[in-house]
Amino acid sequence: MRQKYLKTEMIEGQVLYSIEHPKFKAKISQHGGQLVSFMDTSSKQDWLWLSRKASLFGDRAIRGGAPICWPWFGPSSNSQLPQHGYARLLSWDLISCESDENQMMIRLSCKLDEAAIDLSHLSLVVEYILSDEITINLHTENQTDKTIQISQAIHTYFNIENISNTEVSGLGGLPFLDQLTNSKSEGERDLVIDQEVDRIYETNNAIIELNSPNGIFEISGSHFDSVVVWNPWQDKAKLMSDFDDMGYQQMICVEMANTQGLTIYPKKDFTLSQRIKRKVGSRQY
Ligand code: TA6
């Protein structure tokens, strides 16, 4: 597909769609259909964190960018099946790419027939609307005459440069499940991350602000029922072979998700969205 701002690169045998638009630069991997890099003209650093040890071979999920967890979030009830489902493990076809001087809209379709389980009753398309901000729309279609249940997340890794100088606001007072203790609690007004955090906040309208040395990120979305916040901290980072040991200091995951049980009725569809804006400047220290 010839497109004015998009070119196809091969890296370690994998296809990477490299985009250079007057307003932004971005990279999307064919493996996982995953946005792995994004910078607008005002930013000096990538908005998204990518582990220095991320595998781009296509042999596993790429550690960083915005992996797509689908058709389940977290571990499967069948321990033989991969955590966070198949979408980030499969190849995706580039199906459309439209642009004008202000933005680009890129759509990819997941090759579900390559999954180890039968997902032929569904279709999955991700749409990236990129300008000086990011919109990710994850579109599921139920092509059967049966009701289906899925869970999903847009598992975005933010490059915040220094976790010690980052504050997360917008989740104060909200109930959350602490996945580390499997207990329920209530969110702090301004969350400072100084240890491992793995939380599922119950909300469908939160607007989160990451106030960081790499700028102030405003994270919102639509049709989510939860927001996941994760930082593995030092010990867990060391246990992951594709996570560079000190990487936990530069990243935080903030994910729009459906983790509370999403039903898609026969022949219906559902779109989960995440929107990311960046305001220049950061907390004064
Ligand atoms: O999004 C939080 C989480 O579910 C954590 O529990 C942690 O497992 C993280 O996802 C990363 O999972 P992954 O399978 O990508 O290593």
Coordinates of C-alpha atoms and ligand atoms in Angstrom, one line a residue:
M1 CA 0.0 0.0 0.0
R2 CA 1.7 3.2 -1.2
Q3 CA 1.0 6.0 1.2
K4 CA 2.5 9.5 1.2
Y5 CA 3.7 9.4 4.8
L6 CA 4.1 5.7 5.5
K7 CA 6.9 3.4 4.5
T8 CA 7.4 -0.3 5.3
E9 CA 10.6 -1.2 7.1
M10 CA 11.9 -4.7 7.8
I11 CA 13.5 -5.1 11.2
E12 CA 14.7 -8.6 12.4
G13 CA 12.5 -10.1 9.7
Q14 CA 9.4 -8.2 11.0
V15 CA 7.4 -5.6 9.2
L16 CA 7.4 -2.2 10.8
Y17 CA 5.2 0.6 9.4
S18 CA 7.2 3.8 9.8
I19 CA 5.2 7.0 9.5
E20 CA 6.6 10.5 9.1
H21 CA 3.8 13.1 9.0
P22 CA 4.3 16.9 9.3
K23 CA 2.7 16.7 12.8
F24 CA 4.1 13.5 14.2
K25 CA 6.3 10.4 13.7
A26 CA 5.1 6.9 14.6
K27 CA 5.9 3.2 14.2
I28 CA 3.4 0.4 14.1
S29 CA 4.5 -3.3 14.2
Q30 CA 2.7 -5.8 11.9
H31 CA 3.3 -8.2 14.8
G32 CA 0.6 -7.5 17.4
G33 CA -0.8 -4.5 15.3
Q34 CA 0.9 -2.5 17.9
L35 CA 1.8 1.2 18.1
V36 CA 5.4 1.0 19.4
S37 CA 6.5 4.6 19.0
F38 CA 5.0 8.1 18.8
M39 CA 6.4 11.6 18.9
D40 CA 4.7 14.8 17.9
T41 CA 6.7 17.9 16.7
S42 CA 6.7 19.4 20.2
S43 CA 8.2 16.4 22.0
K44 CA 11.9 15.6 22.4
Q45 CA 11.2 12.1 23.6
D46 CA 9.0 9.2 22.6
W47 CA 5.6 9.3 24.3
L48 CA 5.7 5.5 24.6
W49 CA 8.2 3.4 26.5
L50 CA 9.8 0.4 24.7
S51 CA 12.0 -2.0 26.7
R52 CA 15.6 -2.1 25.5
K53 CA 15.2 -5.9 25.7
A54 CA 11.9 -6.0 23.8
S55 CA 11.8 -8.8 21.2
L56 CA 10.9 -7.6 17.7
F57 CA 11.3 -11.1 16.3
G58 CA 7.6 -11.9 16.4
D59 CA 8.2 -14.7 18.9
R60 CA 6.5 -13.0 21.8
A61 CA 4.5 -9.9 22.7
I62 CA 6.6 -6.7 22.2
R63 CA 7.4 -5.2 25.6
G64 CA 6.3 -1.6 25.2
G65 CA 4.3 0.7 23.1
A66 CA 0.6 -0.1 23.3
P67 CA 0.0 -3.9 23.3
I68 CA -3.5 -5.1 22.7
C69 CA -4.9 -7.5 25.3
W70 CA -7.8 -9.4 23.7
P71 CA -10.0 -11.5 23.8
W72 CA -9.1 -11.6 27.4
F73 CA -7.2 -9.5 29.9
G74 CA -4.9 -11.2 32.4
P75 CA -4.5 -14.9 32.8
S76 CA -6.9 -17.3 31.0
S77 CA -9.0 -19.7 33.0
N78 CA -7.2 -22.3 30.9
S79 CA -3.6 -22.1 32.1
Q80 CA -2.4 -23.5 28.7
L81 CA -3.5 -20.3 27.0
P82 CA -1.4 -17.1 26.9
Q83 CA -1.8 -14.2 29.4
H84 CA -3.7 -11.3 27.8
G85 CA -5.0 -13.4 24.9
Y86 CA -3.9 -13.6 21.3
A87 CA -4.1 -10.2 19.6
R88 CA -0.6 -9.1 20.6
L89 CA 0.9 -12.4 19.5
L90 CA -0.6 -12.5 16.0
S91 CA 0.2 -10.8 12.7
W92 CA -2.1 -8.0 11.5
D93 CA -3.0 -6.8 8.0
L94 CA -2.8 -3.1 7.1
I95 CA -6.3 -2.5 5.6
S96 CA -6.4 1.2 5.2
C97 CA -4.4 4.4 5.6
E98 CA -5.9 7.8 5.0
S99 CA -4.2 11.1 5.7
D100 CA -4.4 14.8 5.3
E101 CA -2.2 17.7 6.5
N102 CA -3.7 17.4 10.0
Q103 CA -3.9 13.7 10.8
M104 CA -3.6 10.1 9.7
M105 CA -6.0 7.2 10.2
I106 CA -4.5 3.8 10.0
R107 CA -6.5 0.6 10.3
L108 CA -5.2 -3.0 10.8
S109 CA -7.1 -6.2 11.0
C110 CA -5.9 -9.1 13.2
K111 CA -5.3 -12.4 11.5
L112 CA -7.4 -14.4 13.9
D113 CA -7.3 -17.5 11.8
E114 CA -3.6 -17.9 12.9
A115 CA -4.6 -18.2 16.6
A116 CA -4.2 -21.6 18.3
I117 CA -7.9 -21.5 19.3
D118 CA -11.0 -20.9 17.1
L119 CA -11.7 -17.1 17.0
S120 CA -13.3 -17.3 13.6
H121 CA -16.6 -16.0 15.1
L122 CA -15.0 -12.7 15.8
S123 CA -13.2 -10.0 13.9
L124 CA -10.8 -7.5 15.4
V125 CA -9.7 -4.2 13.9
V126 CA -7.5 -1.5 15.5
E127 CA -7.8 2.0 14.2
Y128 CA -5.1 4.6 15.0
I129 CA -6.0 8.3 14.6
L130 CA -2.8 10.2 14.9
S131 CA -2.1 13.9 14.8
D132 CA -0.6 15.9 17.7
E133 CA -2.4 13.4 19.8
I134 CA -3.2 9.6 19.8
T135 CA -6.6 7.9 19.5
I136 CA -6.7 4.1 19.6
N137 CA -10.0 2.5 18.7
L138 CA -10.2 -1.3 19.3
H139 CA -13.2 -2.6 17.3
T140 CA -14.6 -6.1 18.0
E141 CA -17.4 -7.6 15.9
N142 CA -19.4 -10.6 17.0
Q143 CA -20.2 -12.4 13.7
T144 CA -22.2 -15.2 15.3
D145 CA -25.8 -15.5 16.3
K146 CA -24.6 -16.2 19.9
T147 CA -23.8 -13.8 22.8
I148 CA -20.1 -13.7 23.6
Q149 CA -18.1 -12.4 26.6
I150 CA -14.7 -10.9 26.2
S151 CA -12.3 -8.8 28.3
Q152 CA -9.7 -6.5 26.8
A153 CA -7.2 -3.7 27.4
I154 CA -5.2 -1.1 25.5
H155 CA -2.0 -1.8 27.6
T156 CA -0.2 1.4 27.0
Y157 CA 3.4 1.9 28.3
F158 CA 4.0 5.6 28.9
N159 CA 7.6 7.0 28.7
I160 CA 7.6 9.2 31.8
E161 CA 11.4 9.5 32.0
N162 CA 11.6 9.3 35.8
I163 CA 9.0 7.5 38.0
S164 CA 10.2 9.3 41.1
N165 CA 9.1 12.6 39.6
T166 CA 5.8 11.5 38.3
E167 CA 2.3 11.8 39.8
V168 CA -0.9 10.2 38.6
S169 CA -4.1 12.1 39.2
G170 CA -7.7 11.6 38.3
L171 CA -8.2 8.3 40.1
G172 CA -8.7 9.7 43.6
G173 CA -11.6 8.2 45.6
L174 CA -12.2 5.5 43.0
P175 CA -12.6 1.8 44.1
F176 CA -9.8 -0.4 42.8
L177 CA -8.7 -4.1 43.0
D178 CA -5.1 -4.4 44.2
Q179 CA -3.9 -7.3 42.1
L180 CA -0.9 -7.8 44.4
T181 CA -3.1 -8.5 47.5
N182 CA -6.4 -9.3 45.7
S183 CA -8.1 -6.8 48.0
K184 CA -10.3 -3.8 47.4
S185 CA -9.3 -0.3 48.3
E186 CA -9.9 3.3 47.3
G187 CA -7.6 5.5 45.1
E188 CA -5.4 8.3 46.4
R189 CA -6.1 11.8 45.0
D190 CA -2.5 12.0 43.6
L191 CA -0.8 8.6 43.2
V192 CA 2.9 8.6 43.7
I193 CA 4.6 5.3 42.5
D194 CA 7.4 4.2 44.8
Q195 CA 6.8 0.5 44.8
E196 CA 5.2 -2.2 42.6
V197 CA 1.7 -1.1 41.6
D198 CA -0.8 -3.4 39.9
R199 CA -4.4 -1.9 40.2
I200 CA -7.7 -2.2 38.4
Y201 CA -9.7 0.9 39.0
E202 CA -13.5 0.6 38.5
T203 CA -14.5 3.6 36.4
N204 CA -16.0 4.3 33.0
N205 CA -15.2 8.0 32.7
A206 CA -12.0 8.8 34.5
I207 CA -9.6 11.3 32.9
I208 CA -6.1 10.5 34.1
E209 CA -3.2 13.0 34.2
L210 CA 0.4 11.7 34.3
N211 CA 2.5 14.7 35.4
S212 CA 6.0 13.6 34.5
P213 CA 9.4 14.9 33.4
N214 CA 8.5 13.9 29.9
G215 CA 5.5 16.2 29.9
I216 CA 1.9 16.1 31.2
F217 CA -0.1 13.3 29.5
E218 CA -3.9 13.5 29.6
I219 CA -5.4 10.0 29.2
S220 CA -9.1 9.4 28.5
G221 CA -11.2 7.1 26.5
S222 CA -14.7 5.7 25.9
H223 CA -16.6 2.5 26.5
F224 CA -14.1 1.3 29.1
D225 CA -15.3 -0.1 32.5
S226 CA -11.9 0.0 34.2
V227 CA -8.5 1.6 34.2
V228 CA -5.4 -0.5 34.9
V229 CA -2.3 1.1 36.4
W230 CA 0.9 -1.0 36.5
N231 CA 4.5 -0.6 37.4
P232 CA 6.5 -3.8 38.1
W233 CA 9.1 -2.0 40.2
Q234 CA 12.6 -3.4 40.6
D235 CA 12.2 -7.0 41.6
K236 CA 9.5 -7.9 39.0
A237 CA 11.3 -6.0 36.3
K238 CA 14.4 -8.2 36.9
L239 CA 12.2 -11.3 36.6
M240 CA 11.1 -10.4 33.1
S241 CA 13.7 -11.3 30.5
D242 CA 12.4 -8.7 28.0
F243 CA 12.2 -5.9 30.6
D244 CA 15.4 -4.0 31.1
D245 CA 16.3 -4.1 34.8
M246 CA 16.1 -0.3 35.3
G247 CA 13.2 0.2 32.9
Y248 CA 10.7 0.4 35.7
Q249 CA 12.1 3.9 36.5
Q250 CA 11.1 5.2 33.0
M251 CA 7.6 3.7 32.5
I252 CA 4.1 3.4 33.8
C253 CA 1.2 1.5 32.2
V254 CA -2.2 3.3 32.2
E255 CA -4.7 1.1 30.3
M256 CA -8.3 1.7 29.3
A257 CA -9.9 -1.7 29.7
N258 CA -13.0 -3.8 29.9
T259 CA -12.3 -6.2 32.8
Q260 CA -15.7 -6.3 34.5
G261 CA -17.3 -8.7 32.0
L262 CA -18.2 -7.4 28.5
T263 CA -21.1 -9.0 26.7
I264 CA -21.3 -8.5 22.9
Y265 CA -24.7 -9.6 21.5
P266 CA -25.2 -11.5 18.3
K267 CA -24.1 -9.6 15.2
K268 CA -23.2 -6.6 17.3
D269 CA -19.9 -4.8 17.7
F270 CA -18.1 -2.9 20.4
T271 CA -15.3 -0.3 20.3
L272 CA -13.0 0.4 23.2
S273 CA -11.1 3.7 22.9
Q274 CA -8.1 5.4 24.5
R275 CA -7.1 9.0 23.8
I276 CA -3.7 10.5 24.7
K277 CA -2.8 14.2 24.7
R278 CA 0.4 15.7 25.9
K279 CA 0.8 19.1 27.4
V280 CA 4.3 20.5 27.3
G281 CA 5.9 21.2 30.7
S282 CA 6.0 19.0 33.8
R283 CA 5.8 19.2 37.5
Q284 CA 8.0 21.7 39.1
Y285 CA 10.5 20.0 41.5
Ligands
TA6_1 O1 -1.6 -4.7 33.1 C1 -1.1 -5.2 34.3 C2 -0.8 -6.6 34.1 O2 -2.0 -7.4 34.0 C3 0.1 -7.0 35.2 O3 -0.5 -7.9 36.1 C4 1.3 -7.7 34.5 O4 1.1 -9.0 34.4 C5 1.3 -6.9 33.2 O5 -0.1 -6.9 32.9 C6 2.2 -7.4 32.2 O6 1.8 -8.6 31.6 P1 2.7 -9.3 30.5 O7 1.9 -10.5 30.1 O8 2.8 -8.3 29.3 O9 4.0 -9.5 31.1

